[in-house]
Coordinates of C-alpha atoms and ligand atoms in Angstrom, one line a residue:
X1 CA 61.8 -94.5 -72.1
X2 CA 62.2 -91.9 -74.7
X3 CA 59.5 -91.0 -77.1
X4 CA 61.0 -92.9 -79.8
X5 CA 61.4 -96.1 -77.5
X6 CA 57.8 -95.9 -76.9
X7 CA 56.9 -95.3 -80.5
X8 CA 58.9 -98.5 -81.5
X9 CA 57.4 -100.4 -78.5
X10 CA 53.8 -99.6 -79.8
X11 CA 54.9 -100.7 -83.5
X12 CA 56.4 -103.9 -82.4
X13 CA 53.1 -104.7 -80.4
X14 CA 51.1 -103.8 -83.3
X15 CA 53.2 -106.1 -85.6
X16 CA 52.9 -108.9 -83.3
X17 CA 49.0 -108.4 -82.8
X18 CA 46.7 -108.3 -85.7
X19 CA 43.5 -106.9 -84.3
X20 CA 41.5 -107.8 -87.5
X21 CA 42.2 -111.7 -86.5
X22 CA 41.8 -111.3 -82.8
X23 CA 38.7 -111.0 -80.5
X24 CA 38.8 -107.2 -79.4
X25 CA 38.8 -108.4 -75.6
X26 CA 41.7 -110.6 -76.5
X27 CA 43.6 -107.6 -78.0
X28 CA 42.7 -105.3 -75.2
X29 CA 44.0 -107.7 -72.5
X30 CA 47.2 -108.2 -74.6
X31 CA 47.6 -104.4 -74.9
X32 CA 47.3 -104.0 -71.1
X33 CA 49.7 -106.8 -70.6
X34 CA 52.2 -105.0 -72.7
X35 CA 52.0 -101.9 -70.5
X36 CA 50.3 -99.9 -73.3
X37 CA 47.0 -99.6 -71.8
X38 CA 47.6 -96.3 -69.5
X39 CA 51.3 -95.9 -70.0
X40 CA 51.5 -93.4 -67.0
X41 CA 50.6 -96.4 -64.7
X42 CA 53.5 -98.5 -63.3
X43 CA 55.0 -101.5 -65.0
X44 CA 52.8 -104.7 -64.3
X45 CA 49.7 -102.5 -63.9
X46 CA 49.0 -101.8 -67.4
X47 CA 51.6 -99.0 -68.0
X48 CA 55.2 -98.2 -68.3
X49 CA 55.6 -95.6 -65.6
X50 CA 55.9 -92.8 -68.2
X51 CA 54.6 -89.1 -67.8
X52 CA 50.6 -88.7 -68.3
X53 CA 51.0 -86.7 -71.4
X54 CA 52.6 -89.7 -73.2
X55 CA 49.1 -91.3 -73.2
X56 CA 47.9 -89.2 -75.9
X57 CA 50.5 -90.4 -78.3
X58 CA 49.8 -93.9 -77.5
X59 CA 45.9 -93.4 -78.1
X60 CA 46.7 -92.0 -81.4
X61 CA 48.9 -94.8 -82.4
X62 CA 46.1 -97.3 -81.5
X63 CA 43.5 -95.4 -83.6
X64 CA 41.3 -97.9 -85.4
X65 CA 42.1 -100.8 -83.1
X66 CA 39.4 -102.2 -80.6
X67 CA 38.5 -99.5 -78.0
X68 CA 37.8 -100.1 -74.4
X69 CA 34.9 -97.6 -74.7
X70 CA 36.2 -95.1 -71.7
X71 CA 33.0 -93.1 -72.1
X72 CA 31.1 -96.1 -70.5
X73 CA 33.2 -96.6 -67.7
X74 CA 34.0 -93.1 -66.5
X75 CA 34.0 -93.8 -62.7
X76 CA 36.1 -96.9 -63.2
X77 CA 38.8 -95.2 -65.3
X78 CA 38.7 -91.9 -63.8
X79 CA 38.4 -92.6 -60.1
X80 CA 38.5 -96.3 -59.3
X81 CA 41.8 -97.1 -61.0
X82 CA 43.8 -94.1 -59.5
X83 CA 42.6 -94.9 -56.0
X84 CA 43.2 -98.7 -56.3
X85 CA 46.9 -97.7 -57.5
X86 CA 47.2 -95.4 -54.7
X87 CA 46.1 -97.7 -51.8
X88 CA 45.4 -101.2 -53.3
X89 CA 47.7 -104.1 -52.4
X90 CA 49.3 -105.9 -55.2
X91 CA 46.6 -108.6 -55.0
X92 CA 43.9 -105.9 -55.6
X93 CA 45.7 -104.3 -58.3
X94 CA 46.0 -107.6 -59.9
X95 CA 42.4 -108.5 -59.6
X96 CA 40.8 -105.3 -60.6
X97 CA 42.9 -103.1 -63.0
X98 CA 42.9 -105.1 -65.9
X99 CA 39.2 -105.9 -66.3
X100 CA 38.4 -102.2 -65.4
X101 CA 40.8 -101.0 -68.2
X102 CA 39.3 -103.5 -70.9
X103 CA 35.8 -102.4 -70.0
X104 CA 34.8 -106.0 -68.9
X105 CA 33.8 -104.6 -65.4
X106 CA 32.0 -101.2 -64.9
X107 CA 32.5 -99.3 -61.7
X108 CA 30.1 -96.9 -59.9
X109 CA 30.6 -94.7 -56.7
X110 CA 28.6 -95.4 -53.4
X111 CA 29.5 -92.2 -51.6
X112 CA 26.4 -89.9 -51.3
X113 CA 23.4 -90.5 -48.9
X114 CA 20.2 -88.8 -48.3
X115 CA 21.7 -87.2 -45.3
X116 CA 25.3 -86.8 -46.6
X117 CA 26.5 -85.2 -49.8
X118 CA 28.7 -82.0 -49.3
X119 CA 29.2 -83.3 -45.7
X120 CA 30.3 -86.7 -47.0
X121 CA 32.3 -87.4 -43.6
X122 CA 28.9 -87.5 -41.8
X123 CA 27.4 -90.6 -43.7
X124 CA 25.5 -93.2 -42.0
X125 CA 26.0 -96.5 -43.9
X126 CA 27.5 -98.9 -41.3
X127 CA 30.0 -101.8 -41.8
X128 CA 30.3 -104.1 -38.9
X129 CA 33.2 -106.6 -38.7
X130 CA 32.2 -110.2 -38.9
X131 CA 34.7 -112.8 -39.0
X132 CA 36.9 -112.5 -42.1
X133 CA 34.6 -109.9 -43.6
X134 CA 32.2 -107.0 -43.0
X135 CA 28.4 -106.7 -43.1
X136 CA 26.9 -103.4 -44.5
X137 CA 23.6 -101.8 -44.1
X138 CA 22.6 -98.4 -45.4
X139 CA 21.2 -96.4 -48.2
X140 CA 23.3 -94.5 -51.0
X141 CA 21.7 -92.1 -53.5
X142 CA 22.5 -90.4 -56.9
X143 CA 24.9 -93.4 -57.7
X144 CA 25.5 -92.9 -61.5
X145 CA 25.9 -96.4 -63.5
X146 CA 24.9 -98.4 -60.5
X147 CA 22.6 -100.3 -62.8
X148 CA 25.4 -101.4 -65.0
X149 CA 28.3 -101.7 -62.5
X150 CA 29.9 -104.8 -61.3
X151 CA 32.0 -103.0 -58.6
X152 CA 31.4 -100.1 -56.4
X153 CA 33.7 -97.8 -54.4
X154 CA 32.1 -97.7 -51.0
X155 CA 32.7 -95.6 -47.8
X156 CA 31.0 -96.9 -44.7
X157 CA 31.3 -96.0 -41.0
X158 CA 33.0 -98.7 -39.2
X159 CA 33.5 -96.7 -35.8
X160 CA 30.7 -94.5 -34.8
X161 CA 32.2 -93.4 -31.5
X162 CA 35.1 -91.2 -32.9
X163 CA 34.7 -88.0 -34.8
X164 CA 33.2 -88.2 -38.1
X165 CA 36.3 -88.0 -40.4
X166 CA 38.1 -90.7 -38.3
X167 CA 35.4 -93.6 -38.1
X168 CA 35.2 -94.3 -41.9
X169 CA 36.7 -97.3 -44.0
X170 CA 36.8 -97.8 -47.7
X171 CA 35.6 -101.0 -49.4
X172 CA 35.1 -102.3 -52.8
X173 CA 31.5 -103.7 -53.0
X174 CA 30.4 -106.4 -55.4
X175 CA 27.1 -104.9 -57.0
X176 CA 26.0 -108.4 -57.8
X177 CA 26.2 -109.5 -54.1
X178 CA 22.9 -110.6 -52.3
X179 CA 21.4 -107.4 -50.3
X180 CA 22.3 -104.9 -53.0
X181 CA 19.2 -103.3 -54.6
X182 CA 19.4 -100.7 -57.4
X183 CA 16.4 -98.4 -58.1
X184 CA 16.4 -95.8 -60.9
X185 CA 16.3 -92.1 -60.1
X186 CA 14.8 -90.0 -62.8
X187 CA 16.5 -86.4 -63.2
X188 CA 15.4 -83.1 -64.8
X189 CA 16.4 -84.1 -68.3
X190 CA 13.9 -87.1 -68.2
X191 CA 16.5 -89.8 -68.0
X192 CA 17.9 -91.7 -65.3
X193 CA 21.7 -91.8 -65.3
X194 CA 21.8 -92.5 -61.5
X195 CA 20.2 -94.5 -58.9
X196 CA 19.2 -95.2 -55.4
X197 CA 21.1 -98.1 -53.8
X198 CA 20.1 -100.0 -50.7
X199 CA 22.4 -102.3 -48.9
X200 CA 21.0 -104.8 -46.7
X201 CA 23.3 -107.1 -44.7
X202 CA 25.6 -107.0 -47.6
X203 CA 28.8 -109.2 -47.0
X204 CA 32.3 -107.7 -48.0
X205 CA 35.4 -109.7 -47.6
X206 CA 38.1 -108.1 -45.6
X207 CA 40.2 -108.6 -48.7
X208 CA 38.1 -105.9 -50.6
X209 CA 39.0 -103.1 -48.0
X210 CA 41.0 -100.4 -49.6
X211 CA 43.4 -98.9 -47.2
X212 CA 43.4 -99.3 -43.3
X213 CA 40.3 -99.5 -41.1
X214 CA 39.6 -95.9 -40.2
X215 CA 41.6 -94.5 -43.2
X216 CA 38.4 -94.1 -45.3
X217 CA 38.5 -90.3 -45.3
X218 CA 41.9 -90.1 -46.4
X219 CA 41.2 -92.6 -49.2
X220 CA 37.9 -91.0 -50.3
X221 CA 39.9 -87.8 -50.8
X222 CA 42.2 -89.5 -53.3
X223 CA 39.0 -90.6 -55.2
X224 CA 37.5 -87.1 -55.0
X225 CA 40.5 -85.3 -56.3
X226 CA 40.8 -87.8 -59.2
X227 CA 37.0 -87.3 -59.8
X228 CA 37.5 -83.5 -60.3
X229 CA 40.1 -83.9 -62.7
X230 CA 38.2 -86.5 -64.5
X231 CA 35.1 -84.2 -64.9
X232 CA 36.9 -80.8 -65.5
X233 CA 40.2 -81.7 -66.7
X234 CA 40.1 -83.5 -70.0
X235 CA 42.0 -82.5 -72.8
X236 CA 40.0 -80.6 -75.2
X237 CA 40.6 -78.9 -78.6
X238 CA 40.1 -75.3 -79.2
X239 CA 36.6 -74.6 -79.6
X240 CA 35.3 -77.8 -78.7
X241 CA 32.0 -79.0 -76.9
X242 CA 29.1 -76.6 -76.4
X243 CA 31.3 -73.8 -77.5
X244 CA 31.8 -75.4 -80.8
X245 CA 28.1 -76.0 -81.3
X246 CA 27.4 -72.5 -80.4
X247 CA 30.2 -70.8 -82.5
X248 CA 29.0 -72.9 -85.5
X249 CA 25.4 -71.8 -85.4
X250 CA 26.6 -68.3 -85.0
X251 CA 28.7 -68.6 -88.3
X252 CA 26.2 -70.5 -90.3
X253 CA 22.9 -68.9 -89.4
X254 CA 23.3 -65.1 -89.6
X255 CA 19.8 -64.5 -88.9
X256 CA 20.4 -65.3 -85.3
X257 CA 23.1 -62.7 -84.9
X258 CA 22.8 -59.3 -82.8
X259 CA 25.5 -57.0 -81.5
X260 CA 24.9 -57.7 -77.7
X261 CA 25.1 -61.4 -78.2
X262 CA 28.2 -61.0 -80.3
X263 CA 29.8 -59.4 -77.4
X264 CA 28.9 -62.1 -75.0
X265 CA 30.0 -64.8 -77.5
X266 CA 33.5 -63.2 -77.6
X267 CA 33.8 -63.1 -74.0
X268 CA 32.5 -66.7 -73.5
X269 CA 35.1 -67.8 -76.3
X270 CA 38.1 -66.2 -74.5
X271 CA 37.0 -67.5 -71.3
X272 CA 36.7 -71.0 -72.7
X273 CA 40.2 -70.6 -74.2
X274 CA 41.7 -69.4 -70.8
X275 CA 40.1 -72.6 -69.1
X276 CA 41.3 -74.9 -71.7
X277 CA 44.9 -73.6 -71.6
X278 CA 44.8 -73.5 -67.8
X279 CA 43.8 -77.2 -67.8
X280 CA 46.6 -78.0 -70.1
X281 CA 49.0 -76.4 -67.7
X282 CA 47.7 -78.2 -64.8
X283 CA 47.8 -81.6 -66.5
X284 CA 51.5 -81.0 -67.4
X285 CA 52.1 -80.2 -63.8
X286 CA 50.2 -83.4 -62.7
X287 CA 52.6 -85.4 -64.8
X288 CA 52.5 -89.0 -63.0
X289 CA 51.5 -87.6 -59.6
X290 CA 48.2 -87.8 -57.8
X291 CA 46.0 -84.7 -58.4
X292 CA 46.0 -82.1 -55.7
X293 CA 43.2 -79.4 -54.9
X294 CA 44.1 -77.5 -58.0
X295 CA 41.8 -80.1 -59.8
X296 CA 38.9 -78.4 -57.8
X297 CA 39.6 -75.2 -59.7
X298 CA 39.3 -76.9 -62.9
X299 CA 36.2 -78.6 -62.2
X300 CA 34.5 -75.5 -61.0
X301 CA 35.7 -73.6 -64.1
X302 CA 34.4 -76.3 -66.3
X303 CA 31.0 -76.4 -64.6
X304 CA 30.5 -72.8 -64.5
X305 CA 31.4 -72.3 -68.2
X306 CA 29.2 -75.1 -69.4
X307 CA 26.2 -73.6 -67.6
X308 CA 26.6 -70.3 -69.1
X309 CA 27.3 -71.6 -72.6
X310 CA 24.3 -73.6 -72.6
X311 CA 22.2 -70.8 -71.4
X312 CA 23.8 -68.6 -74.1
X313 CA 22.6 -71.3 -76.7
X314 CA 19.1 -71.1 -75.6
X315 CA 19.1 -67.3 -76.1
X316 CA 20.9 -67.5 -79.3
X317 CA 18.4 -70.1 -80.9
X318 CA 15.3 -68.5 -79.3
X319 CA 12.0 -70.4 -79.7
X320 CA 13.3 -73.4 -81.3
X321 CA 15.5 -74.4 -78.6
X322 CA 12.4 -74.8 -76.4
X323 CA 11.6 -77.8 -78.2
X324 CA 12.7 -80.9 -76.2
X325 CA 14.0 -83.9 -78.0
X326 CA 13.3 -87.0 -75.9
X327 CA 11.4 -87.2 -72.4
X328 CA 11.5 -90.8 -72.2
X329 CA 13.3 -92.3 -69.2
X330 CA 16.4 -93.5 -70.8
X331 CA 19.3 -95.2 -69.0
X332 CA 22.3 -93.5 -70.9
X333 CA 26.0 -94.9 -70.5
X334 CA 27.3 -91.6 -70.9
X335 CA 26.6 -87.9 -70.9
X336 CA 25.7 -87.0 -74.7
X337 CA 26.2 -83.2 -74.9
X338 CA 26.7 -83.1 -78.5
X339 CA 24.2 -85.6 -79.7
X340 CA 21.2 -84.1 -77.9
X341 CA 19.2 -81.0 -78.1
X342 CA 20.0 -77.6 -76.7
X343 CA 17.3 -77.9 -74.0
X344 CA 18.9 -81.2 -72.9
X345 CA 22.3 -79.7 -72.8
X346 CA 20.9 -76.8 -70.7
X347 CA 19.2 -78.9 -68.1
X348 CA 22.0 -81.6 -68.1
X349 CA 24.6 -78.8 -67.4
X350 CA 22.7 -77.8 -64.1
X351 CA 24.2 -81.2 -62.7
X352 CA 27.8 -80.0 -63.6
X353 CA 28.0 -77.6 -60.4
X354 CA 26.6 -80.5 -58.1
X355 CA 28.3 -83.8 -59.2
X356 CA 31.7 -84.3 -57.9
X357 CA 31.5 -81.5 -55.3
X358 CA 29.2 -78.5 -55.6
X359 CA 30.7 -75.2 -56.6
X360 CA 30.5 -73.9 -53.1
X361 CA 32.4 -76.7 -51.6
X362 CA 35.1 -76.3 -54.4
X363 CA 35.4 -72.6 -53.5
X364 CA 36.0 -73.6 -50.1
X365 CA 38.7 -76.0 -51.0
X366 CA 40.4 -73.4 -53.3
X367 CA 40.2 -70.7 -50.4
X368 CA 41.7 -73.1 -47.8
X369 CA 44.1 -75.2 -49.6
X370 CA 45.1 -73.4 -52.6
X371 CA 45.0 -69.7 -51.4
X372 CA 45.6 -70.4 -47.8
X373 CA 42.8 -68.5 -46.5
X374 CA 41.4 -69.2 -42.9
X375 CA 39.3 -72.4 -42.9
X376 CA 35.6 -72.7 -42.4
X377 CA 34.2 -72.9 -38.9
X378 CA 33.7 -76.5 -38.2
X379 CA 32.1 -77.2 -34.9
X380 CA 31.8 -80.8 -35.0
X381 CA 35.1 -82.1 -35.9
X382 CA 35.9 -83.2 -32.4
X383 CA 32.7 -84.7 -31.4
X384 CA 32.0 -88.5 -31.8
X385 CA 29.7 -89.2 -35.0
X386 CA 27.1 -90.9 -32.6
X387 CA 26.5 -87.7 -30.6
X388 CA 26.0 -85.5 -33.7
X389 CA 22.5 -84.1 -34.4
X390 CA 21.0 -85.8 -37.4
Ligands
FAD1 C1 24.6 -85.7 -62.2 C2 25.0 -86.2 -60.9 C3 25.5 -87.3 -60.7 C4 26.2 -87.9 -59.6 N1 26.6 -89.1 -59.3 C5 27.2 -89.4 -58.1 C6 27.7 -90.7 -57.8 O1 28.0 -91.4 -58.9 N2 28.0 -91.3 -56.6 C7 27.8 -90.5 -55.5 O2 28.3 -90.9 -54.6 N3 27.2 -89.2 -55.8 C8 26.9 -88.9 -56.8 N4 26.3 -87.5 -56.9 C9 25.9 -86.7 -55.8 C10 26.8 -85.5 -55.7 O3 28.1 -86.0 -55.3 C11 26.2 -84.7 -54.4 O4 24.7 -84.3 -54.9 C12 26.9 -83.6 -54.1 O5 28.0 -84.0 -53.3 C13 25.9 -82.6 -53.2 O6 25.4 -83.3 -52.1 P1 23.9 -83.1 -51.7 O7 23.1 -83.2 -53.0 O8 23.6 -83.8 -50.6 O9 23.7 -81.5 -51.5 P2 24.0 -80.8 -50.0 O10 25.3 -81.2 -49.6 O11 22.6 -81.0 -49.2 O12 24.1 -79.3 -50.6 C14 22.9 -78.4 -50.7 C15 23.5 -77.1 -50.9 O13 24.0 -76.5 -49.7 C16 25.3 -76.1 -50.1 N5 26.3 -76.4 -49.1 C17 26.5 -77.5 -48.5 N6 27.4 -77.3 -47.5 C18 28.2 -76.2 -47.7 C19 29.2 -75.5 -47.0 N7 29.9 -76.0 -46.2 N8 29.7 -74.3 -47.6 C20 28.8 -73.5 -48.6 N9 27.7 -74.2 -49.1 C21 27.4 -75.5 -48.8 C22 25.8 -76.9 -51.4 O14 26.8 -76.2 -52.3 C23 24.5 -76.9 -52.2 O15 24.3 -75.7 -52.9 C24 25.9 -87.1 -58.4 C25 25.2 -85.7 -58.4 C26 24.9 -85.4 -59.6 C27 24.1 -84.1 -60.0

């Protein structure tokens, strides 16, 4: 489909569907059914099989119409959807993708555990086969959005007798099922974006398994690669985000300026621009395909840069940046860097180098899988999981 054909398809849809006379949800569902939701997805799954970059044009063409509020469903859109698309059966795509895209159903990610974060393959949550389903027991932690989510991406151990990477299976867990308990976890910013999740005899139908039994590690990697692109790979205009706020303060408040800070600001500005342009190039390379390990570099650069920029902002603003705007335990639906105080930005940015894989782990991935350097020494990769010390 040429760009002109896409434009006329959008125009035709807009002519037939008057959003001022339709319920927002009805409008969004019709948009999905017309393949104009995420046009880089295949036909029948809300898309038209076009290159990823076409989506920007479509978003512009739908400006002012009902929004699916992507900021409230980052895990659903950024991670669950590509995973379901990559390994889901036609029935699973049919069941989950439309309400995910319209925002009717929010998703979360039940991966990390108290004893397994960077070493995700070591996780201990057990899923045991029981008739036409599975019974799951375990504890997950740092689960963003679990308190809002209808569905969760879950990795559990189905075979403890084989080495850790091989005994895992990937499921979709109904967060409203009996036995799922969600408790808020308060973080350094004062708010509770995330939760502990306790799973006690939770039944999951086998039809909610994503991928083959024992393939959980492979499927989890599809999710993790998408997560890194979702966190670090967003298209941003020049001088956006924290850099924009800092540059604005510099321009509008001459009393804050000093030559040493000026030099650092210029360096940060150039680095931000390099990261932005590199991201643009990588997104073009991605086209329709699944993200590879290069996404780890984007996420790593974003995290490091955001931490340095938020630190710089505190220095620039001096004493006034020490005033904190809100310590109440809020349950935000999204991370609001622009709408909160410099102190919040500084504290929240600390999590950037932990969420979605720590910077150390991302450096390992880049070293091994992008640069081809020798791998980390892994002594436990051939030992059955049940024999590993914990
Ligand atoms: C804001 C936020 C939101 C999150 N949301 C979710 C979510 O929704 N769902 C979810 O499942 N998880 C979530 N997480 C958890 C996140 O994925 C984990 O915190 C992360 O993977 C690190 O695991 P850990 O905390 O267990 O630290 P550990 O793995 O214990 O790491 C501790 C330190 O050791 C270092 N380290 C560990 N192994 C190595 C190694 N091999 N080489 C070098 N250094 C190493 C790490 O880099 C780190 O500095 C979230 C975290 C944050 C901060």
